[in-house]
Coordinates of C-alpha atoms in Angstrom, one line a residue:
Chain A
M1 CA -73.1 -32.7 -64.6
A2 CA -74.6 -36.3 -65.5
Q3 CA -72.6 -37.6 -62.5
N4 CA -75.0 -35.6 -60.0
Q5 CA -77.7 -37.3 -58.8
P6 CA -80.5 -35.2 -57.0
E7 CA -81.0 -35.9 -53.3
R8 CA -84.5 -38.3 -53.7
G9 CA -85.5 -38.2 -49.9
Q10 CA -86.1 -41.0 -48.0
R11 CA -85.7 -43.7 -50.3
G12 CA -87.8 -47.0 -49.7
L13 CA -89.7 -45.3 -46.8
P14 CA -92.4 -43.2 -48.0
G15 CA -94.7 -44.8 -50.8
G16 CA -97.9 -45.6 -49.4
S17 CA -99.0 -48.1 -47.2
P18 CA -99.7 -51.0 -47.6
R19 CA -97.3 -51.2 -50.6
Y20 CA -98.4 -52.0 -54.3
S21 CA -96.8 -54.8 -55.9
A22 CA -97.3 -57.7 -57.5
F23 CA -98.2 -59.9 -54.3
A24 CA -100.6 -57.4 -53.4
L25 CA -102.4 -57.6 -56.5
A26 CA -102.6 -61.4 -56.8
K27 CA -103.8 -61.3 -53.1
K28 CA -106.5 -58.8 -53.6
A29 CA -108.0 -60.8 -56.8
M30 CA -108.8 -63.1 -54.3
N31 CA -111.5 -61.1 -53.1
Y32 CA -112.6 -59.4 -56.4
H33 CA -110.4 -56.1 -55.7
Q34 CA -112.7 -55.3 -53.2
D35 CA -110.9 -54.4 -50.3
W36 CA -108.1 -52.0 -51.6
Q37 CA -107.9 -48.6 -49.3
R38 CA -108.2 -45.4 -50.5
A39 CA -105.0 -44.0 -51.8
W40 CA -105.0 -41.0 -49.7
R41 CA -107.4 -39.5 -47.0
D42 CA -109.8 -36.7 -47.5
P43 CA -108.9 -34.6 -44.5
E44 CA -110.6 -31.3 -43.0
P45 CA -108.3 -28.3 -43.0
K46 CA -106.7 -28.1 -40.0
S47 CA -106.6 -24.3 -38.6
K48 CA -102.7 -23.9 -38.6
Y49 CA -99.9 -25.4 -41.0
D50 CA -96.0 -25.1 -41.6
V51 CA -96.4 -24.6 -45.1
V52 CA -99.7 -24.4 -47.7
I53 CA -99.5 -25.1 -51.1
I54 CA -101.8 -24.0 -53.3
G55 CA -102.4 -25.8 -56.2
G56 CA -103.0 -29.7 -56.3
G57 CA -101.4 -30.4 -59.9
G58 CA -98.7 -32.4 -60.3
H59 CA -96.1 -29.7 -59.7
G60 CA -97.8 -28.2 -56.3
L61 CA -98.1 -32.2 -55.0
A62 CA -94.3 -32.9 -55.7
T63 CA -93.5 -29.6 -54.1
A64 CA -95.3 -31.1 -51.0
Y65 CA -93.9 -34.5 -51.4
Y66 CA -90.3 -33.4 -51.7
L67 CA -90.8 -31.0 -48.7
A68 CA -91.8 -34.1 -46.5
A69 CA -89.3 -36.5 -48.2
V70 CA -86.4 -34.5 -48.6
H71 CA -86.7 -31.7 -45.8
G72 CA -88.5 -33.4 -43.2
I73 CA -91.4 -30.8 -43.4
T74 CA -94.5 -32.7 -42.9
N75 CA -97.2 -30.4 -41.7
I76 CA -98.0 -29.5 -45.1
A77 CA -101.6 -28.9 -46.7
V78 CA -102.1 -28.8 -50.4
I79 CA -105.3 -26.9 -51.5
E80 CA -106.9 -27.7 -54.5
K81 CA -110.3 -25.7 -55.9
G82 CA -111.3 -29.0 -58.3
W83 CA -109.8 -32.5 -57.9
I84 CA -106.3 -33.3 -57.8
G85 CA -104.5 -33.2 -61.3
G86 CA -107.9 -32.2 -62.7
G87 CA -106.0 -29.4 -64.4
N88 CA -103.1 -29.2 -66.7
T89 CA -101.9 -32.1 -65.0
G90 CA -104.6 -34.1 -66.6
R91 CA -104.5 -31.9 -69.9
N92 CA -101.2 -31.9 -71.5
T93 CA -100.0 -34.7 -74.1
T94 CA -97.2 -36.2 -71.7
I95 CA -94.0 -35.6 -73.5
I96 CA -91.0 -35.5 -71.2
R97 CA -87.5 -34.7 -72.5
S98 CA -84.6 -32.1 -71.1
N99 CA -82.8 -31.5 -74.8
Y100 CA -83.0 -27.6 -73.9
L101 CA -80.3 -25.2 -75.3
W102 CA -79.3 -22.9 -72.2
D103 CA -77.0 -24.2 -69.5
E104 CA -79.9 -23.2 -66.9
S105 CA -82.6 -24.8 -68.8
A106 CA -80.4 -27.9 -69.3
A107 CA -79.7 -27.9 -65.4
I108 CA -83.5 -27.8 -64.2
Y109 CA -84.6 -30.0 -66.9
E110 CA -82.2 -32.5 -66.8
H111 CA -82.4 -32.6 -62.9
S112 CA -86.0 -33.4 -63.6
M113 CA -85.1 -36.2 -66.1
K114 CA -82.8 -38.0 -63.4
L115 CA -85.9 -38.0 -61.0
W116 CA -88.1 -39.3 -63.4
E117 CA -85.8 -42.0 -64.6
G118 CA -86.4 -43.2 -60.6
M119 CA -89.9 -42.3 -60.0
T120 CA -92.3 -45.4 -59.9
Q121 CA -89.6 -46.9 -57.4
D122 CA -89.6 -43.6 -55.1
L123 CA -93.5 -43.2 -55.1
N124 CA -94.4 -46.7 -55.0
F125 CA -96.2 -45.9 -57.9
N126 CA -96.2 -47.2 -61.5
V127 CA -96.2 -43.9 -63.7
M128 CA -95.7 -45.7 -67.0
F129 CA -92.9 -43.7 -67.6
S130 CA -91.4 -45.1 -70.9
Q131 CA -88.0 -43.8 -72.5
R132 CA -89.3 -44.3 -76.3
G133 CA -87.5 -41.2 -77.6
V134 CA -88.5 -37.6 -78.7
L135 CA -87.5 -36.9 -82.2
T136 CA -87.7 -33.0 -82.9
I137 CA -87.8 -32.6 -87.2
S138 CA -87.0 -30.0 -88.9
H139 CA -88.0 -28.8 -92.2
S140 CA -85.6 -26.3 -93.9
E141 CA -82.0 -26.4 -94.3
H142 CA -81.6 -23.1 -91.8
E143 CA -83.6 -24.9 -89.1
L144 CA -81.4 -27.8 -89.5
R145 CA -78.6 -25.5 -88.8
E146 CA -80.3 -23.9 -85.5
M147 CA -80.7 -27.6 -84.5
S148 CA -77.1 -28.8 -84.9
R149 CA -76.3 -25.8 -83.2
R150 CA -78.3 -26.5 -80.4
V151 CA -77.4 -30.3 -80.3
H152 CA -74.0 -29.7 -79.5
A153 CA -74.7 -27.1 -76.7
I154 CA -77.2 -29.9 -75.0
R155 CA -74.3 -32.6 -75.7
L156 CA -71.7 -30.2 -73.5
N157 CA -74.2 -29.9 -71.1
G158 CA -74.1 -34.2 -70.8
I159 CA -77.7 -34.6 -72.2
D160 CA -77.9 -37.4 -74.9
S161 CA -78.9 -36.0 -78.3
D162 CA -78.5 -37.5 -81.5
I163 CA -78.9 -35.7 -85.2
L164 CA -80.8 -37.9 -87.5
G165 CA -80.8 -37.8 -91.4
P166 CA -84.1 -38.1 -93.4
A167 CA -83.3 -42.0 -94.3
E168 CA -82.6 -42.6 -90.4
I169 CA -85.9 -41.1 -89.5
K170 CA -87.4 -43.3 -92.1
K171 CA -86.0 -46.4 -90.5
F172 CA -87.1 -45.4 -87.0
V173 CA -90.7 -44.0 -87.8
P174 CA -91.5 -46.4 -90.8
I175 CA -95.2 -44.5 -91.1
I176 CA -93.5 -41.1 -91.7
N177 CA -93.6 -38.9 -95.1
I178 CA -89.9 -38.3 -96.1
D179 CA -90.7 -37.4 -99.5
Q180 CA -88.8 -34.0 -100.1
S181 CA -91.7 -32.3 -102.2
I182 CA -94.6 -32.0 -99.8
R183 CA -94.7 -28.6 -98.0
Y184 CA -92.4 -28.5 -95.3
P185 CA -90.6 -31.9 -96.3
V186 CA -88.3 -33.7 -93.2
M187 CA -84.8 -32.3 -93.6
G188 CA -83.5 -34.0 -91.0
G189 CA -83.9 -34.2 -86.8
F190 CA -82.4 -34.7 -83.3
L191 CA -83.6 -37.1 -81.5
Q192 CA -83.3 -37.7 -77.3
K193 CA -83.6 -41.3 -76.3
R194 CA -84.0 -40.9 -72.9
G195 CA -87.0 -38.6 -73.9
G196 CA -90.6 -40.2 -73.7
T197 CA -93.5 -40.4 -71.9
A198 CA -95.6 -40.9 -68.7
R199 CA -98.8 -41.7 -67.7
H200 CA -99.8 -37.8 -66.5
D201 CA -102.7 -39.1 -64.1
A202 CA -100.6 -41.6 -62.2
V203 CA -98.1 -38.8 -61.5
A204 CA -100.7 -36.7 -59.7
W205 CA -102.1 -39.9 -57.8
G206 CA -98.6 -41.0 -57.1
Y207 CA -97.2 -37.9 -55.6
A208 CA -100.4 -37.3 -53.4
R209 CA -100.5 -41.1 -52.5
A210 CA -96.6 -40.9 -51.3
G211 CA -96.8 -37.3 -49.7
D212 CA -100.2 -38.5 -47.9
D213 CA -98.3 -41.0 -46.2
L214 CA -95.7 -38.6 -45.1
G215 CA -98.5 -36.7 -43.6
V216 CA -98.9 -34.1 -46.4
D217 CA -103.0 -32.9 -46.1
I218 CA -104.5 -32.9 -49.8
I219 CA -107.8 -30.4 -49.1
Q220 CA -109.7 -31.0 -52.6
K221 CA -112.8 -28.4 -53.5
C222 CA -111.1 -26.0 -51.4
E223 CA -110.8 -22.5 -53.5
V224 CA -108.2 -20.0 -52.3
T225 CA -110.0 -16.4 -51.9
G226 CA -107.3 -14.3 -50.4
L227 CA -104.1 -14.3 -48.9
R228 CA -103.8 -12.4 -45.3
R229 CA -100.8 -10.6 -44.7
Q230 CA -99.4 -8.5 -41.9
G231 CA -97.3 -5.6 -43.3
R232 CA -94.8 -7.2 -45.8
K233 CA -95.3 -11.2 -44.3
I234 CA -97.7 -13.7 -45.0
V235 CA -99.7 -14.8 -41.9
G236 CA -102.2 -17.1 -43.7
V237 CA -104.8 -18.0 -46.8
E238 CA -108.5 -17.3 -46.9
T239 CA -110.2 -20.1 -48.7
S240 CA -113.8 -21.4 -49.4
R241 CA -113.7 -23.7 -46.2
G242 CA -112.2 -21.0 -43.6
F243 CA -109.2 -19.6 -42.4
I244 CA -105.7 -21.4 -42.4
K245 CA -102.9 -19.8 -40.4
T246 CA -99.2 -20.3 -42.0
K247 CA -96.0 -18.4 -42.5
K248 CA -95.3 -19.9 -45.8
V249 CA -97.3 -20.2 -49.0
G250 CA -96.0 -21.7 -52.1
C251 CA -98.2 -21.0 -55.1
V252 CA -98.4 -23.6 -58.0
V253 CA -101.5 -22.6 -59.6
A254 CA -100.9 -22.2 -63.3
G255 CA -102.8 -20.4 -65.4
H256 CA -104.2 -18.9 -62.4
S257 CA -101.2 -17.3 -61.0
S258 CA -101.8 -13.7 -61.9
V259 CA -105.5 -14.2 -60.3
V260 CA -103.5 -15.7 -56.7
A261 CA -100.8 -12.8 -57.4
A262 CA -103.2 -10.0 -57.7
M263 CA -104.5 -11.0 -54.3
A264 CA -100.8 -10.4 -53.0
G265 CA -100.7 -7.4 -55.0
I266 CA -97.9 -8.6 -57.3
R267 CA -97.9 -8.3 -60.9
L268 CA -96.3 -11.0 -62.8
P269 CA -95.1 -11.1 -66.7
I270 CA -97.4 -13.7 -67.5
A271 CA -100.1 -14.0 -70.0
S272 CA -102.6 -17.3 -69.7
R273 CA -103.2 -18.7 -72.9
P274 CA -105.1 -22.0 -73.9
L275 CA -102.7 -25.1 -75.2
Q276 CA -105.2 -27.9 -77.0
A277 CA -104.6 -31.4 -77.7
L278 CA -106.8 -33.9 -78.7
V279 CA -106.6 -37.8 -79.2
S280 CA -107.7 -40.0 -81.9
E281 CA -109.8 -43.5 -81.4
P282 CA -107.7 -46.3 -80.1
I283 CA -106.0 -48.0 -83.1
K284 CA -103.1 -51.1 -83.1
P285 CA -99.2 -50.0 -82.4
I286 CA -97.7 -48.0 -85.1
L287 CA -95.3 -45.3 -83.4
D288 CA -93.5 -46.3 -80.6
T289 CA -91.8 -42.7 -79.9
V290 CA -92.6 -39.3 -79.9
I291 CA -92.6 -37.1 -83.0
M292 CA -92.1 -33.2 -82.6
S293 CA -92.4 -30.8 -85.0
N294 CA -91.7 -26.7 -84.3
A295 CA -92.0 -25.4 -87.6
V296 CA -95.7 -26.7 -88.2
H297 CA -97.0 -26.8 -84.4
M298 CA -97.2 -30.6 -83.8
Y299 CA -96.3 -33.1 -81.5
I300 CA -97.9 -36.6 -81.6
S301 CA -97.3 -40.2 -79.7
Q302 CA -99.2 -43.3 -79.4
S303 CA -100.9 -43.8 -76.0
D304 CA -100.4 -47.6 -74.5
K305 CA -104.2 -47.7 -75.0
G306 CA -103.5 -46.9 -78.8
E307 CA -105.2 -43.8 -79.0
M308 CA -103.0 -41.0 -81.3
V309 CA -102.1 -38.0 -78.6
L310 CA -101.8 -34.9 -80.7
G311 CA -100.7 -31.5 -79.5
A312 CA -100.8 -28.2 -81.2
G313 CA -99.3 -25.0 -80.5
V314 CA -100.8 -22.0 -77.9
D315 CA -103.7 -19.9 -79.1
K316 CA -102.8 -16.4 -79.6
Y317 CA -105.2 -14.5 -77.2
N318 CA -105.5 -14.8 -73.5
S319 CA -108.2 -17.2 -72.0
Y320 CA -109.2 -18.6 -68.8
A321 CA -112.2 -20.4 -70.7
Q322 CA -110.4 -24.1 -71.2
R323 CA -111.0 -24.2 -74.6
G324 CA -109.4 -22.9 -77.8
S325 CA -110.2 -21.8 -81.1
F326 CA -110.4 -24.2 -84.0
P327 CA -108.0 -23.0 -86.4
V328 CA -105.4 -23.9 -84.3
P329 CA -105.9 -27.6 -84.1
E330 CA -107.1 -27.5 -88.0
H331 CA -103.5 -26.5 -88.6
M332 CA -101.9 -29.1 -86.4
L333 CA -104.0 -32.1 -88.0
A334 CA -103.1 -30.7 -91.7
A335 CA -99.5 -31.1 -90.8
A336 CA -100.1 -34.5 -89.0
V337 CA -101.7 -35.4 -91.7
E338 CA -99.1 -34.6 -94.4
L339 CA -96.2 -35.9 -92.3
F340 CA -98.4 -39.1 -91.6
P341 CA -100.8 -39.7 -94.3
V342 CA -101.7 -43.0 -92.9
L343 CA -103.5 -40.7 -90.1
S344 CA -105.8 -39.4 -92.8
R345 CA -108.9 -41.4 -91.7
L346 CA -108.4 -41.4 -88.4
R347 CA -111.4 -39.9 -86.3
M348 CA -110.9 -37.7 -83.2
L349 CA -112.5 -38.9 -79.8
R350 CA -111.7 -35.6 -77.4
H351 CA -110.4 -32.3 -78.0
W352 CA -109.7 -29.8 -75.1
G353 CA -107.7 -27.1 -73.8
G354 CA -105.8 -26.2 -70.9
I355 CA -104.8 -23.0 -69.4
V356 CA -101.1 -22.2 -69.7
D357 CA -98.9 -19.6 -68.0
T358 CA -97.0 -18.0 -70.7
C359 CA -93.8 -16.1 -69.7
P360 CA -92.2 -13.7 -72.0
D361 CA -88.8 -15.8 -72.1
A362 CA -90.7 -19.4 -72.4
S363 CA -88.8 -20.3 -68.9
P364 CA -90.6 -20.3 -65.7
I365 CA -90.3 -18.3 -62.2
I366 CA -89.4 -20.2 -59.6
S367 CA -89.2 -17.4 -57.2
K368 CA -89.2 -15.5 -54.0
T369 CA -91.5 -12.3 -53.9
D370 CA -91.7 -8.7 -52.1
I371 CA -93.7 -10.4 -49.8
E372 CA -91.8 -12.7 -47.1
G373 CA -93.2 -16.4 -46.8
L374 CA -94.9 -15.9 -50.5
Y375 CA -93.1 -18.1 -53.0
F376 CA -94.2 -18.2 -56.9
D377 CA -93.9 -21.6 -58.9
C378 CA -95.3 -20.8 -62.5
G379 CA -94.5 -19.6 -66.0
W380 CA -94.2 -23.0 -67.0
G381 CA -96.1 -22.2 -70.1
T382 CA -96.2 -25.1 -72.7
G383 CA -94.0 -27.5 -70.9
G384 CA -94.7 -27.9 -67.4
F385 CA -95.4 -31.7 -67.3
K386 CA -91.9 -32.7 -68.3
A387 CA -90.6 -30.3 -65.4
T388 CA -92.8 -31.6 -62.5
P389 CA -90.1 -33.8 -60.5
G390 CA -87.8 -30.9 -60.9
S391 CA -89.8 -28.5 -60.1
G392 CA -91.6 -29.3 -56.9
H393 CA -87.8 -30.7 -56.2
V394 CA -86.1 -27.4 -56.5
F395 CA -89.2 -25.5 -55.0
A396 CA -89.5 -27.5 -52.3
D397 CA -86.0 -26.6 -51.3
L398 CA -86.9 -22.7 -52.0
I399 CA -89.2 -23.1 -49.6
A400 CA -87.5 -25.2 -47.0
N401 CA -84.3 -22.5 -47.0
D402 CA -86.1 -19.6 -47.6
S403 CA -83.4 -19.0 -50.5
P404 CA -83.2 -20.4 -54.3
N405 CA -80.4 -23.2 -54.7
K406 CA -78.0 -23.2 -57.8
I407 CA -80.5 -24.5 -60.0
A408 CA -83.9 -22.3 -59.0
A409 CA -81.3 -19.5 -58.9
P410 CA -81.4 -18.0 -62.5
Y411 CA -85.1 -18.2 -62.3
T412 CA -86.0 -15.3 -59.8
L413 CA -88.8 -12.5 -60.9
D414 CA -86.3 -10.5 -60.8
R415 CA -84.7 -11.3 -63.9
F416 CA -87.3 -9.3 -65.4
R417 CA -85.8 -6.4 -64.3
S418 CA -81.7 -7.3 -64.6
G419 CA -82.8 -8.4 -67.7
L420 CA -81.3 -11.7 -67.5
L421 CA -83.7 -13.6 -69.5
I422 CA -83.5 -17.1 -70.3
D423 CA -84.6 -17.2 -73.9
E424 CA -85.9 -20.7 -74.4
H425 CA -88.2 -19.9 -77.4
G426 CA -86.4 -22.1 -79.6
A427 CA -86.6 -25.1 -77.6
A428 CA -89.8 -24.4 -75.4
G429 CA -92.0 -22.2 -77.5
V430 CA -94.2 -24.7 -79.1
A431 CA -94.3 -27.9 -77.9
H432 CA -95.5 -30.2 -75.2
Chain B
M1 CA -113.5 -18.9 -82.7
L2 CA -114.2 -15.3 -82.6
I3 CA -115.8 -13.2 -85.1
I4 CA -114.2 -10.1 -84.6
P5 CA -116.0 -6.9 -85.4
C6 CA -113.0 -5.0 -87.5
P7 CA -114.3 -1.5 -87.0
Y8 CA -113.6 -0.6 -90.7
C9 CA -114.2 -3.9 -92.1
G10 CA -117.2 -5.0 -90.1
P11 CA -117.2 -9.0 -88.7
R12 CA -114.8 -11.1 -89.4
D13 CA -113.3 -14.7 -88.6
E14 CA -110.3 -14.5 -85.9
I15 CA -107.8 -16.2 -88.8
E16 CA -107.6 -12.9 -90.4
F17 CA -106.4 -11.3 -87.0
A18 CA -103.5 -10.7 -85.2
C19 CA -103.6 -10.1 -81.2
G20 CA -101.2 -7.7 -80.0
G21 CA -101.8 -8.4 -76.2
E22 CA -102.8 -5.8 -73.6
A23 CA -103.5 -2.1 -75.1
H24 CA -103.0 1.2 -73.6
I25 CA -99.4 0.5 -72.3
A26 CA -97.5 3.9 -72.6
R27 CA -93.8 3.5 -73.6
P28 CA -91.5 4.9 -70.8
L29 CA -90.0 8.3 -72.9
A30 CA -86.4 7.8 -72.7
K31 CA -85.3 9.7 -69.8
N32 CA -82.7 8.6 -67.7
T33 CA -85.2 8.9 -64.6
I34 CA -86.8 5.8 -65.6
T35 CA -85.8 3.1 -63.0
D36 CA -85.2 -0.8 -64.4
A37 CA -88.1 -1.8 -62.4
E38 CA -90.3 1.0 -64.1
F39 CA -89.2 -0.5 -67.7
A40 CA -89.7 -3.9 -66.7
D41 CA -93.8 -2.7 -66.3
Y42 CA -93.3 -1.7 -69.7
L43 CA -91.5 -4.6 -71.1
F44 CA -92.6 -7.5 -69.4
I45 CA -95.3 -7.0 -67.1
R46 CA -98.4 -7.8 -68.4
D47 CA -102.6 -7.4 -66.9
N48 CA -103.5 -11.0 -67.2
P49 CA -107.3 -10.8 -65.6
K50 CA -109.9 -13.3 -65.7
G51 CA -112.9 -11.3 -66.7
V52 CA -113.1 -8.0 -68.9
F53 CA -109.6 -7.5 -70.8
L54 CA -108.5 -4.5 -72.9
E55 CA -106.2 -5.8 -76.2
R56 CA -105.4 -4.9 -79.0
W57 CA -106.1 -6.4 -82.5
C58 CA -104.5 -6.1 -86.3
H59 CA -107.0 -7.1 -88.9
S60 CA -103.8 -8.4 -90.6
A61 CA -105.0 -10.3 -93.6
G62 CA -107.6 -7.4 -94.1
C63 CA -107.3 -3.6 -94.0
R64 CA -104.1 -4.3 -91.8
R65 CA -105.2 -1.6 -89.5
W66 CA -104.8 -2.0 -85.4
F67 CA -107.8 -1.3 -82.8
N68 CA -108.7 -2.1 -79.2
V69 CA -111.0 -4.9 -78.3
A70 CA -112.6 -4.9 -74.6
R71 CA -113.1 -8.8 -74.7
D72 CA -114.2 -11.4 -71.1
T73 CA -111.5 -14.0 -71.2
V74 CA -114.0 -16.2 -69.6
T75 CA -116.7 -16.1 -72.1
H76 CA -114.6 -14.9 -75.1
E77 CA -117.7 -12.1 -75.4
I78 CA -116.3 -8.8 -77.3
I79 CA -117.5 -6.3 -74.9
E80 CA -116.6 -3.2 -77.3
V81 CA -114.4 -2.5 -80.2
Y82 CA -112.6 0.8 -80.1
Q83 CA -109.9 2.9 -81.8
M84 CA -106.8 3.5 -81.2
G85 CA -106.1 6.0 -79.6
S86 CA -109.4 6.4 -77.5
T87 CA -110.5 5.0 -74.4
P88 CA -113.6 2.3 -74.2
K89 CA -117.0 4.0 -73.9
K90 CA -118.8 1.2 -72.2
A91 CA -119.2 1.0 -68.5
I92 CA -117.9 -2.5 -67.6
S93 CA -114.5 -1.7 -70.2
K94 CA -114.9 1.6 -68.7
T95 CA -113.8 0.7 -64.8
S96 CA -111.1 -2.2 -66.2
Y97 CA -109.7 0.9 -67.9
S98 CA -109.6 3.3 -64.9
S99 CA -108.9 0.8 -62.4
S100 CA -105.6 -0.6 -63.7
W101 CA -102.4 0.1 -62.1
R102 CA -101.1 1.2 -65.3
R103 CA -102.6 4.5 -64.8
N104 CA -100.4 5.0 -62.2
T105 CA -97.3 4.3 -63.7
M106 CA -94.6 6.9 -64.2
A107 CA -94.8 6.3 -67.9
E108 CA -98.2 7.0 -68.1
K109 CA -98.3 10.3 -65.9
A110 CA -95.1 11.5 -68.3
A111 CA -97.2 10.4 -72.0
K112 CA -98.5 13.4 -73.6
P113 CA -102.4 13.0 -74.2
Y114 CA -103.4 12.1 -78.0
K115 CA -104.8 14.8 -80.1
R116 CA -107.3 14.1 -82.9
S117 CA -107.7 15.8 -86.0
K118 CA -111.3 16.7 -87.2
S119 CA -111.2 13.5 -89.2
G120 CA -110.5 11.3 -86.3
R121 CA -106.8 10.5 -86.9
V122 CA -104.4 10.5 -84.1
K123 CA -101.7 13.0 -85.0

């Protein structure tokens, strides 16, 4: 699997014009950076498109880009009710990894990882992809055993993964507390060196600019109010800016998936929950990797600006409010301070929530529906950011060919009837 | 942060409670006539409305009893709290109950209505 490279599309061609480069930067500096062009147009919606993508987040924009770059379908609209990347794309903790237990998950997340590795070049947009490593720590002997099982499964799929003992962890992350007397002592961990972070806004902007350059219309401040169909066929979408005729609709709306599905009379196994994160004041570099702990529901990294970025587990009740309950970050901060005592006097600057679409098996849905021309890419739950390019790539393939490819095939909506679930709660239930 | 009015203990902080998800899901009686799709409706398919949601909560760090809550998923306002085995009383949550697709499922139609003793307990 490690040898198979994804089809990246017309490399070197798309990516926005004029191209961004160090030379362009120096040239524009002469004019005090006054005359940078718009990165993408702000078009009025046309009356008809070949494909309409609902949702201008990372996954939706990636879908539009790959439809244009790989499949040559350029008469596409991406419809976004707010502004692009203003939902979960701008609210996550930007962690990227592909160390999942099951073969199906390994296939899609590793597919995604390969696309991340070339994304900055593909899009001619610096997404600041930094393979600084993702270290998942365990706090009990049982968790350690489960972890070693997972590591072996991951390695069999050709994905890099190493087990570290407490002393090695201390060497890798000098600020961590490995004292065995604390409530949740560090007993070991596993590291994916190719994992890391990327700049989340840049991912949305990069896909938007490259897609726009290939002819994709990105229509912001345009809310979908209904799906029009004839019998079992989609004929268009009703929006706040008028009716748009189309035969294919790709729905990539994360937390609002159930709401859009209800417009078409489709029911999904999804619960929308708040997922919270927070950032601290910026400090000097103290952490050059990503640390996750599933047992204490905490993950932490340091942004290039110097802020400590922390995330927690999902709240326990359904919500569309983009804010969560206080006990969740309180619990996560308690764990963070115990593992990293150096953080105890750090002040937190911002705190927010995003609404994630959680599935019963913690795996996504990339699927056709009973209605011809209506496709769903949802259920990414707490771990959607890392999958952005892979999700968009396989979803574009599904929309273009009207049948799922090998990677997307296990993620049908039908798995909830057949019972062929992809139970990733162990790897995906908490973090990201 | 939610303050949840437990019908048995009064208003308490949400950390004392566990959320049990969607309420009023009838278990399909074990008959061979139930299809996989109908069983999937029971097991996996969930109402996920933006607005009034009928859900179950358990006062797990208090009286440990289950009850139903009608709550708005946008404002987090708790509209009403009512006992297990009963249906909502207020107009807005009543509409939410009666308009749900679950009222038309085979499982719900096959389920026997609840019987209550004089003390209010479900038999």
